[in-house]
Amino acid sequence: MSFLVAHGSALLFYLFAGLVLAGAVGVVTLRNPMYGALSLLGAFLGVAALFLLRHAEFVGLVQIFVYGGGVMVLFLFVIMLVNLHRLQESRMFASTAPLAAVVGALLVGLIVWALAQAPRAVPTVAASTSLRSIAGATAGNSEAVAWVLFKDYLVPFEIASVFLLVAMIGAVVLGRKG
Amino acid sequence: MEKLLWLVPLLPFLGALTNGVLLKGRISQRGVTAVACGSVGLSLLAALASIGGYLTNGAFAGGKPFELVLWSWVPAGLVSLGGGVLADLQIPFAFLLDPLSSVMLFVVTFVGFLIHVYSVGYMGHEEGYQRYFAYLNLFMGAMLLLVLGNNFLVTFVGWEGVGLCSYLLIGFYYDQEFPPYAGRKAFIVNRVGDFAFLTGLFALVSQYGTLEYRKVIEAVAANPEKATSPYLLGLSLASFVALCLFVGAMGKSAQIPLYVWLPDAMAGPTPVSALIHAATMVTAGVYIVVRMNVLYQLAPGVSLFVAGIGAATALMAATIGLAQNDIKKVLAYSTVSQLGYMFLAAGVGAYTAAIFHLGTHAFFKALLFLGSGSVIHAMSGEQNMQKMGGLAKHLPVTYRTFLIATVAIAGIPPLAGFFSKDEILAGAFGGGHYLLWTVGLLTAGLTACYMFRAVYLTFHGEFRGTHEQAHHLHESPKVMTVPLMILAVGAVVAGWVGIPAVMTFGKDVNWLHHFLGPVIAEVPEHGGEHAMSHALKWVLIAVSVAVAVVGIGIARRLWGTRGVAADDAFKAAFPAVQRTLENKYWVDELYDATIVRATWATAAGLHRFDASFIDGLLVNGARHVTVAVSMVSGFFDKYVVDGLVNLVGWLSRQGSRALRSAQSGLLSQYALALTVGVVALVCLYIVMR
Amino acid sequence: MGSSHYLALSAILFALGLFGIATRRNLITVLMSIELVLNSVNLNLVAFSFERSDLTGQVFAVFTIAVAAGEAAVGLGLLLALYRLRSTTELDRARELEG
């Protein structure tokens, strides 16, 4: 129990990190896209949990709603729409897979090595987005995010909404028969 | 009127141009006929008008020729005559009309026109009708240039032109084997003569600096010493030029030894034989000799040679004519024989007689040829007299006209041949050339004999041809018979322009003699004819007529009664003689064995030299060198220059091949490349830090 | 748990996503791998947001999610179009540049 108390957050991290990695490996390696999609759902949920662990509740929930809900449904919907056994690839991987694996491993190695080398400096944060200056004046994380979003990032936010509209129209046009 | 003279040669040339080039194959047969006969007809009218104009104007009365200078043709400028003497050599393109060329002009245009008309009928069903008339017109133009030229050069153009047309027309049936050969033979044999002729012209230019007849004659007459001084080959200038011109005449006029082409020339169409090889072209040699008679009078040795050759030719051809079975061959040898007569006349100084005989012969020999053409026409191309006979009743007009011509050539008065032949014989006798006279007399008898043999074999007795030919026998159409009749009239009356004084009891009506007087340079010692007594002249006439009658009588005894069998009998009696005559004394074989064979051998030798040395060593050597150089250069090109080019190409290809895989269109590969790039950038960042 | 763990996880997730994008021949899987990559980015943003006590990272993550949703919609629309055209969803069947 004491171990849990002492190392709870670490355990949770490893649990969800494992879930995320398992899901990701499933996505990349499973032949059947249906299984791949379910693995992806696992990865999404793991990531959402990791957001929560980092006190980013709003982003975590958005992750669950948008990814675990909308995007996943979209994927499943499309997988159902296309002929499933047509999707059974004769060869799953392209011939470049070993190279890609090496490059991927190299990338991870590099980043991890860079993290180990990384200097620790005290960051200077702008007052308008600083967690400490906002958190005191707000009810929680969602409000704090909202403040930043609607004060500093109002124009990008509106642009994002227009972007979503355009994407929707595009998807409709593309998805239409003919 | 005589200003129209330039039209005379031009019109036939235009006709030839029209039929041969401008409207070749584009007008109907009727159109061809109109162009050909029209041009010659107009030419005849222009000639008559010119002659008429000349005779009625003052120049003729003054004994002067009429000269029509068209343009300055060869203004060569000053030439050195040796010894510091300079002459201004100017050769105009000019025509000369004097009594001599008037006679020639009349004969050529008149007979030529009649033969053109006759050809319309004779060649009517032949292939190449237009070609035939183009050549024939071309011939007329060239012949008229020859006759009318006022200098040797214009004449020589015509001289070569008629040679060319002769070649073209002998070889008219070029799809058969023999005619082209005969044409070549005629051409090549004539080249021998032409070479000598040209040599004579060069001698004239180098010694007198002019080629105009008038000027040459004047120069020779003005300075006989120069003409008789030694010049070349041990001959005097006059002798040398006269000999050269006579050798040229030998070729054109078919005298021994250059006569062999004329019998073969019968391979051409019959009207051609009539026009070219009887009436006009072959007399060009006689014309030239008479034209330059002043030279011959200054060269008695050459003159005697001319007479001797003429007499020998006359006799030899007459004997051969006795044994020929081809009707055209008989007439061909007869022509050679009669030409020999003309040269005999020219050689003994009877120039007027030579031209006289030339004119009369043109009429009756053209008539004989055209008559034979009519016969051949009726016999569907058969020329062998052995297969004829009895044609008189089928071809009445042809028979009568042929008979008139035969009597004329045999020398029976009052027809044309009698007067001219008699004058020649009188000239020979009067000049003291008794041997020549004897030969001439013998020839006259032979002539009468073989010509009547031809008449008997052709027109009398039983028909010996095939049934088909017999069925086909018919008189020729009017377009052929009318010229025959006109020529027959000519053959009768042509002699009346030169009736000897003795026959008219002192009254001088020998028009031709007076007419040609200005052209003939009278030399004092030549007065043979006048030196003879009347009685002697009558005797001569009687003898020649008697000989002719005897000849006819022999022919009648043999072929008139026994037909072809007479030939066989003759063969049985004198086999060697018959064989010799039938094979024409083997002259062709002799030439073949010597000259032709030698020429071939030389040619073969030269060919070997060409092939081995020139081609082999020089040309092929150059080739080998060139090939070697080319190979080196080619190697360089191929491996160095092209190599560089190919290297660039190869590099491009390999690079492209390598880079092509980058554009695979496979998204995943792009993504991977991107990742590699990212990793590389990160590595770079770390390294550069 | 330090941010380094999150960042390392983010790196691994990123690499896995990249591996999927670069090797899988099925367009659906490739699209899913893209989502993985985007998630790794979001993890990174949120981890730094926590590290620096700065909300900007979270705001960016929100934007990323919005863009990812649009991307998924358009990508799947494209997939459907490809499927109708070629009766397949395999990427290397869509190599030709012409339609």
CSV table of N, CA and C in Angstrom, one decimal, chain A residues 26-128:
chain,number,residue,atom,x,y,z
A,26,GLY,N,-0.3,-2.2,-31.6
A,26,GLY,CA,-1.4,-2.9,-32.3
A,26,GLY,C,-1.8,-2.2,-33.6
A,27,VAL,N,-1.9,-0.9,-33.5
A,27,VAL,CA,-2.3,-0.2,-34.7
A,27,VAL,C,-1.3,-0.5,-35.9
A,28,VAL,N,0.0,-0.5,-35.5
A,28,VAL,CA,1.0,-0.6,-36.6
A,28,VAL,C,1.1,-2.0,-37.0
A,29,THR,N,0.9,-3.0,-36.2
A,29,THR,CA,1.2,-4.3,-36.6
A,29,THR,C,0.0,-5.2,-36.9
A,30,LEU,N,-1.2,-4.8,-36.5
A,30,LEU,CA,-2.3,-5.8,-36.7
A,30,LEU,C,-2.8,-5.7,-38.2
A,31,ARG,N,-3.1,-6.9,-38.7
A,31,ARG,CA,-3.5,-6.9,-40.1
A,31,ARG,C,-4.9,-6.4,-40.3
A,32,ASN,N,-5.7,-6.8,-39.4
A,32,ASN,CA,-7.1,-6.4,-39.6
A,32,ASN,C,-7.3,-5.0,-39.1
A,33,PRO,N,-7.8,-4.1,-40.0
A,33,PRO,CA,-8.0,-2.7,-39.6
A,33,PRO,C,-9.0,-2.5,-38.4
A,34,MET,N,-9.9,-3.5,-38.4
A,34,MET,CA,-10.9,-3.4,-37.3
A,34,MET,C,-10.2,-3.5,-36.0
A,35,TYR,N,-9.3,-4.5,-35.8
A,35,TYR,CA,-8.5,-4.6,-34.6
A,35,TYR,C,-7.6,-3.4,-34.4
A,36,GLY,N,-7.1,-2.9,-35.5
A,36,GLY,CA,-6.2,-1.8,-35.5
A,36,GLY,C,-7.0,-0.6,-34.9
A,37,ALA,N,-8.2,-0.4,-35.3
A,37,ALA,CA,-9.0,0.7,-34.8
A,37,ALA,C,-9.3,0.6,-33.3
A,38,LEU,N,-9.6,-0.7,-32.9
A,38,LEU,CA,-9.8,-0.9,-31.5
A,38,LEU,C,-8.5,-0.6,-30.7
A,39,SER,N,-7.4,-1.1,-31.2
A,39,SER,CA,-6.1,-0.8,-30.5
A,39,SER,C,-5.9,0.8,-30.4
A,40,LEU,N,-6.3,1.4,-31.5
A,40,LEU,CA,-6.1,2.9,-31.5
A,40,LEU,C,-7.0,3.5,-30.4
A,41,LEU,N,-8.2,3.0,-30.3
A,41,LEU,CA,-9.1,3.5,-29.2
A,41,LEU,C,-8.3,3.3,-27.8
A,42,GLY,N,-7.7,2.2,-27.7
A,42,GLY,CA,-7.0,2.0,-26.4
A,42,GLY,C,-5.9,3.1,-26.3
A,43,ALA,N,-5.1,3.3,-27.3
A,43,ALA,CA,-4.1,4.3,-27.3
A,43,ALA,C,-4.7,5.7,-27.0
A,44,PHE,N,-5.8,6.0,-27.6
A,44,PHE,CA,-6.4,7.3,-27.3
A,44,PHE,C,-6.8,7.5,-25.8
A,45,LEU,N,-7.4,6.4,-25.3
A,45,LEU,CA,-7.8,6.5,-23.9
A,45,LEU,C,-6.6,6.6,-23.0
A,46,GLY,N,-5.5,5.8,-23.3
A,46,GLY,CA,-4.3,5.9,-22.5
A,46,GLY,C,-3.7,7.3,-22.5
A,47,VAL,N,-3.7,7.9,-23.7
A,47,VAL,CA,-3.2,9.3,-23.8
A,47,VAL,C,-4.1,10.2,-23.0
A,48,ALA,N,-5.4,10.1,-23.1
A,48,ALA,CA,-6.3,10.9,-22.3
A,48,ALA,C,-6.0,10.8,-20.9
A,49,ALA,N,-5.8,9.6,-20.4
A,49,ALA,CA,-5.5,9.4,-19.0
A,49,ALA,C,-4.1,10.1,-18.6
A,50,LEU,N,-3.2,10.0,-19.5
A,50,LEU,CA,-1.9,10.7,-19.2
A,50,LEU,C,-2.1,12.2,-19.2
A,51,PHE,N,-3.0,12.7,-20.0
A,51,PHE,CA,-3.3,14.2,-19.9
A,51,PHE,C,-3.8,14.5,-18.5
A,52,LEU,N,-4.7,13.6,-18.1
A,52,LEU,CA,-5.3,13.9,-16.7
A,52,LEU,C,-4.2,13.9,-15.7
A,53,LEU,N,-3.3,12.9,-15.8
A,53,LEU,CA,-2.2,12.8,-14.9
A,53,LEU,C,-1.3,14.1,-14.9
A,54,ARG,N,-1.3,14.8,-16.0
A,54,ARG,CA,-0.5,16.0,-16.1
A,54,ARG,C,-1.4,17.2,-15.8
A,55,HIS,N,-2.6,17.0,-15.2
A,55,HIS,CA,-3.5,18.1,-14.8
A,55,HIS,C,-4.0,18.9,-16.0
A,56,ALA,N,-4.1,18.2,-17.1
A,56,ALA,CA,-4.7,18.9,-18.2
A,56,ALA,C,-6.1,18.3,-18.5
A,57,GLU,N,-7.0,18.6,-17.5
A,57,GLU,CA,-8.3,17.9,-17.6
A,57,GLU,C,-9.1,18.2,-18.8
A,58,PHE,N,-9.1,19.5,-19.2
A,58,PHE,CA,-9.9,19.9,-20.4
A,58,PHE,C,-9.4,19.2,-21.6
A,59,VAL,N,-8.1,19.2,-21.8
A,59,VAL,CA,-7.6,18.5,-23.0
A,59,VAL,C,-7.8,17.1,-23.0
A,60,GLY,N,-7.7,16.4,-21.8
A,60,GLY,CA,-8.0,15.0,-21.7
A,60,GLY,C,-9.4,14.7,-22.1
A,61,LEU,N,-10.3,15.5,-21.5
A,61,LEU,CA,-11.8,15.2,-21.9
A,61,LEU,C,-12.0,15.5,-23.4
A,62,VAL,N,-11.5,16.5,-23.9
A,62,VAL,CA,-11.6,16.8,-25.3
A,62,VAL,C,-11.0,15.6,-26.1
A,63,GLN,N,-9.9,15.0,-25.6
A,63,GLN,CA,-9.3,13.9,-26.2
A,63,GLN,C,-10.3,12.7,-26.3
A,64,ILE,N,-11.0,12.5,-25.1
A,64,ILE,CA,-11.9,11.4,-25.1
A,64,ILE,C,-13.1,11.6,-26.0
A,65,PHE,N,-13.6,12.9,-25.9
A,65,PHE,CA,-14.8,13.2,-26.7
A,65,PHE,C,-14.5,13.1,-28.2
A,66,VAL,N,-13.5,13.9,-28.6
A,66,VAL,CA,-13.2,14.0,-30.0
A,66,VAL,C,-12.6,12.8,-30.6
A,67,TYR,N,-11.5,12.3,-29.9
A,67,TYR,CA,-10.8,11.2,-30.5
A,67,TYR,C,-11.6,9.9,-30.2
A,68,GLY,N,-11.7,9.6,-28.9
A,68,GLY,CA,-12.4,8.4,-28.6
A,68,GLY,C,-13.8,8.3,-29.1
A,69,GLY,N,-14.5,9.4,-29.3
A,69,GLY,CA,-15.8,9.5,-29.8
A,69,GLY,C,-15.8,9.7,-31.3
A,70,GLY,N,-15.7,10.9,-31.7
A,70,GLY,CA,-15.9,11.3,-33.1
A,70,GLY,C,-15.0,10.6,-34.1
A,71,VAL,N,-13.7,10.8,-33.9
A,71,VAL,CA,-12.7,10.3,-34.9
A,71,VAL,C,-12.8,8.7,-34.9
A,72,MET,N,-13.0,8.1,-33.7
A,72,MET,CA,-13.0,6.6,-33.7
A,72,MET,C,-14.3,6.2,-34.5
A,73,VAL,N,-15.4,6.8,-34.2
A,73,VAL,CA,-16.6,6.4,-34.9
A,73,VAL,C,-16.4,6.6,-36.5
A,74,LEU,N,-15.8,7.7,-36.8
A,74,LEU,CA,-15.6,8.0,-38.2
A,74,LEU,C,-14.8,6.8,-38.8
A,75,PHE,N,-13.7,6.4,-38.1
A,75,PHE,CA,-12.9,5.3,-38.6
A,75,PHE,C,-13.7,4.0,-38.7
A,76,LEU,N,-14.4,3.7,-37.7
A,76,LEU,CA,-15.1,2.5,-37.7
A,76,LEU,C,-16.2,2.5,-38.8
A,77,PHE,N,-16.8,3.6,-38.9
A,77,PHE,CA,-17.8,3.8,-40.0
A,77,PHE,C,-17.3,3.5,-41.4
A,78,VAL,N,-16.1,4.1,-41.6
A,78,VAL,CA,-15.4,3.9,-42.9
A,78,VAL,C,-15.0,2.5,-43.1
A,79,ILE,N,-14.4,1.9,-42.1
A,79,ILE,CA,-14.0,0.5,-42.2
A,79,ILE,C,-15.2,-0.4,-42.5
A,80,MET,N,-16.3,-0.1,-41.9
A,80,MET,CA,-17.5,-0.9,-42.2
A,80,MET,C,-18.0,-0.6,-43.6
A,81,LEU,N,-17.8,0.6,-44.1
A,81,LEU,CA,-18.3,1.0,-45.4
A,81,LEU,C,-17.5,0.3,-46.5
A,82,VAL,N,-16.2,0.3,-46.4
A,82,VAL,CA,-15.5,-0.4,-47.4
A,82,VAL,C,-15.5,-1.9,-47.2
A,83,ASN,N,-15.3,-2.6,-48.3
A,83,ASN,CA,-15.4,-4.1,-48.2
A,83,ASN,C,-14.3,-4.7,-47.3
A,84,LEU,N,-14.7,-5.3,-46.3
A,84,LEU,CA,-13.7,-5.7,-45.3
A,84,LEU,C,-12.6,-6.6,-45.8
A,85,HIS,N,-13.1,-7.7,-46.4
A,85,HIS,CA,-12.1,-8.7,-46.8
A,85,HIS,C,-11.3,-8.2,-48.0
A,86,ARG,N,-11.8,-7.1,-48.6
A,86,ARG,CA,-10.9,-6.5,-49.6
A,86,ARG,C,-9.7,-5.8,-49.0
A,87,LEU,N,-9.9,-5.5,-47.7
A,87,LEU,CA,-8.8,-4.8,-47.0
A,87,LEU,C,-7.7,-5.7,-46.5
A,88,GLN,N,-7.9,-7.0,-46.6
A,88,GLN,CA,-6.9,-7.9,-46.2
A,88,GLN,C,-5.7,-7.7,-47.2
A,89,GLU,N,-4.6,-7.1,-46.7
A,89,GLU,CA,-3.5,-6.8,-47.6
A,89,GLU,C,-2.8,-8.1,-47.9
A,90,SER,N,-2.3,-8.3,-49.1
A,90,SER,CA,-1.5,-9.5,-49.4
A,90,SER,C,-0.2,-9.4,-48.6
A,91,ARG,N,0.4,-8.2,-48.6
A,91,ARG,CA,1.6,-8.0,-47.8
A,91,ARG,C,1.3,-6.8,-46.9
A,92,MET,N,1.5,-7.0,-45.6
A,92,MET,CA,1.1,-5.9,-44.7
A,92,MET,C,2.1,-4.7,-44.8
A,93,PHE,N,3.4,-5.1,-44.8
A,93,PHE,CA,4.4,-4.0,-44.7
A,93,PHE,C,5.0,-3.7,-46.1
A,94,ALA,N,5.4,-2.5,-46.3
A,94,ALA,CA,6.2,-2.2,-47.5
A,94,ALA,C,7.6,-2.8,-47.3
A,95,SER,N,8.3,-2.9,-48.4
A,95,SER,CA,9.7,-3.5,-48.3
A,95,SER,C,10.6,-2.7,-47.5
A,96,THR,N,10.2,-1.5,-47.2
A,96,THR,CA,11.2,-0.6,-46.5
A,96,THR,C,11.1,-0.7,-45.0
A,97,ALA,N,10.3,-1.7,-44.6
A,97,ALA,CA,10.0,-1.8,-43.1
A,97,ALA,C,11.3,-1.9,-42.2
A,98,PRO,N,12.2,-2.7,-42.6
A,98,PRO,CA,13.4,-2.8,-41.7
A,98,PRO,C,14.1,-1.4,-41.6
A,99,LEU,N,14.3,-0.8,-42.7
A,99,LEU,CA,14.9,0.6,-42.7
A,99,LEU,C,14.1,1.5,-41.8
A,100,ALA,N,12.8,1.5,-42.0
A,100,ALA,CA,11.9,2.3,-41.2
A,100,ALA,C,12.1,2.0,-39.7
A,101,ALA,N,12.2,0.7,-39.4
A,101,ALA,CA,12.3,0.4,-38.0
A,101,ALA,C,13.6,0.9,-37.4
A,102,VAL,N,14.7,0.8,-38.2
A,102,VAL,CA,16.0,1.3,-37.8
A,102,VAL,C,15.9,2.8,-37.5
A,103,VAL,N,15.4,3.5,-38.5
A,103,VAL,CA,15.3,4.9,-38.5
A,103,VAL,C,14.4,5.3,-37.2
A,104,GLY,N,13.3,4.6,-37.1
A,104,GLY,CA,12.5,5.0,-35.9
A,104,GLY,C,13.2,4.8,-34.6
A,105,ALA,N,13.9,3.6,-34.5
A,105,ALA,CA,14.7,3.4,-33.3
A,105,ALA,C,15.7,4.5,-33.1
A,106,LEU,N,16.4,4.8,-34.2
A,106,LEU,CA,17.4,5.9,-34.1
A,106,LEU,C,16.8,7.2,-33.6
A,107,LEU,N,15.6,7.5,-34.1
A,107,LEU,CA,15.0,8.7,-33.7
A,107,LEU,C,14.7,8.7,-32.2
A,108,VAL,N,14.1,7.6,-31.8
A,108,VAL,CA,13.8,7.5,-30.3
A,108,VAL,C,15.1,7.6,-29.5
A,109,GLY,N,16.1,6.9,-30.0
A,109,GLY,CA,17.4,6.9,-29.3
A,109,GLY,C,17.9,8.4,-29.2
A,110,LEU,N,17.9,9.0,-30.3
A,110,LEU,CA,18.4,10.4,-30.4
A,110,LEU,C,17.6,11.3,-29.4
A,111,ILE,N,16.3,11.2,-29.4
A,111,ILE,CA,15.5,12.1,-28.5
A,111,ILE,C,15.8,11.8,-27.1
A,112,VAL,N,15.8,10.4,-26.8
A,112,VAL,CA,16.1,10.1,-25.4
A,112,VAL,C,17.4,10.6,-25.0
A,113,TRP,N,18.4,10.4,-25.8
A,113,TRP,CA,19.8,10.9,-25.5
A,113,TRP,C,19.8,12.4,-25.3
A,114,ALA,N,19.0,13.0,-26.2
A,114,ALA,CA,18.9,14.5,-26.1
A,114,ALA,C,18.3,14.9,-24.8
A,115,LEU,N,17.2,14.1,-24.4
A,115,LEU,CA,16.6,14.4,-23.1
A,115,LEU,C,17.6,14.3,-21.9
A,116,ALA,N,18.4,13.2,-22.0
A,116,ALA,CA,19.3,13.0,-21.0
A,116,ALA,C,20.4,14.2,-20.9
A,117,GLN,N,20.7,14.7,-22.1
A,117,GLN,CA,21.6,15.8,-22.2
A,117,GLN,C,21.0,17.1,-21.8
A,118,ALA,N,19.6,17.2,-21.9
A,118,ALA,CA,19.0,18.5,-21.9
A,118,ALA,C,19.3,19.3,-20.6
A,119,PRO,N,19.6,20.6,-20.7
A,119,PRO,CA,19.9,21.4,-19.6
A,119,PRO,C,18.6,21.8,-18.9
A,120,ARG,N,18.6,22.0,-17.6
A,120,ARG,CA,17.4,22.4,-16.9
A,120,ARG,C,17.4,23.8,-16.6
A,121,ALA,N,16.6,24.6,-17.3
A,121,ALA,CA,16.6,26.0,-17.0
A,121,ALA,C,15.3,26.5,-16.5
A,122,VAL,N,15.2,27.5,-15.7
A,122,VAL,CA,13.9,28.0,-15.2
A,122,VAL,C,13.3,28.8,-16.4
A,123,PRO,N,12.1,28.4,-16.8
A,123,PRO,CA,11.5,29.1,-17.9
A,123,PRO,C,10.9,30.4,-17.5
A,124,THR,N,10.9,31.3,-18.5
A,124,THR,CA,10.2,32.6,-18.2
A,124,THR,C,8.9,32.5,-19.0
A,125,VAL,N,7.7,32.7,-18.3
A,125,VAL,CA,6.4,32.4,-18.9
A,125,VAL,C,5.7,33.8,-18.9
A,126,ALA,N,5.0,34.0,-20.0
A,126,ALA,CA,4.2,35.3,-20.1
A,126,ALA,C,3.0,35.2,-19.1
A,127,ALA,N,2.7,36.3,-18.5
A,127,ALA,CA,1.7,36.4,-17.4
A,127,ALA,C,0.4,36.0,-17.9
A,128,SER,N,0.1,36.3,-19.2
A,128,SER,CA,-1.3,36.0,-19.7
A,128,SER,C,-1.6,34.5,-19.8
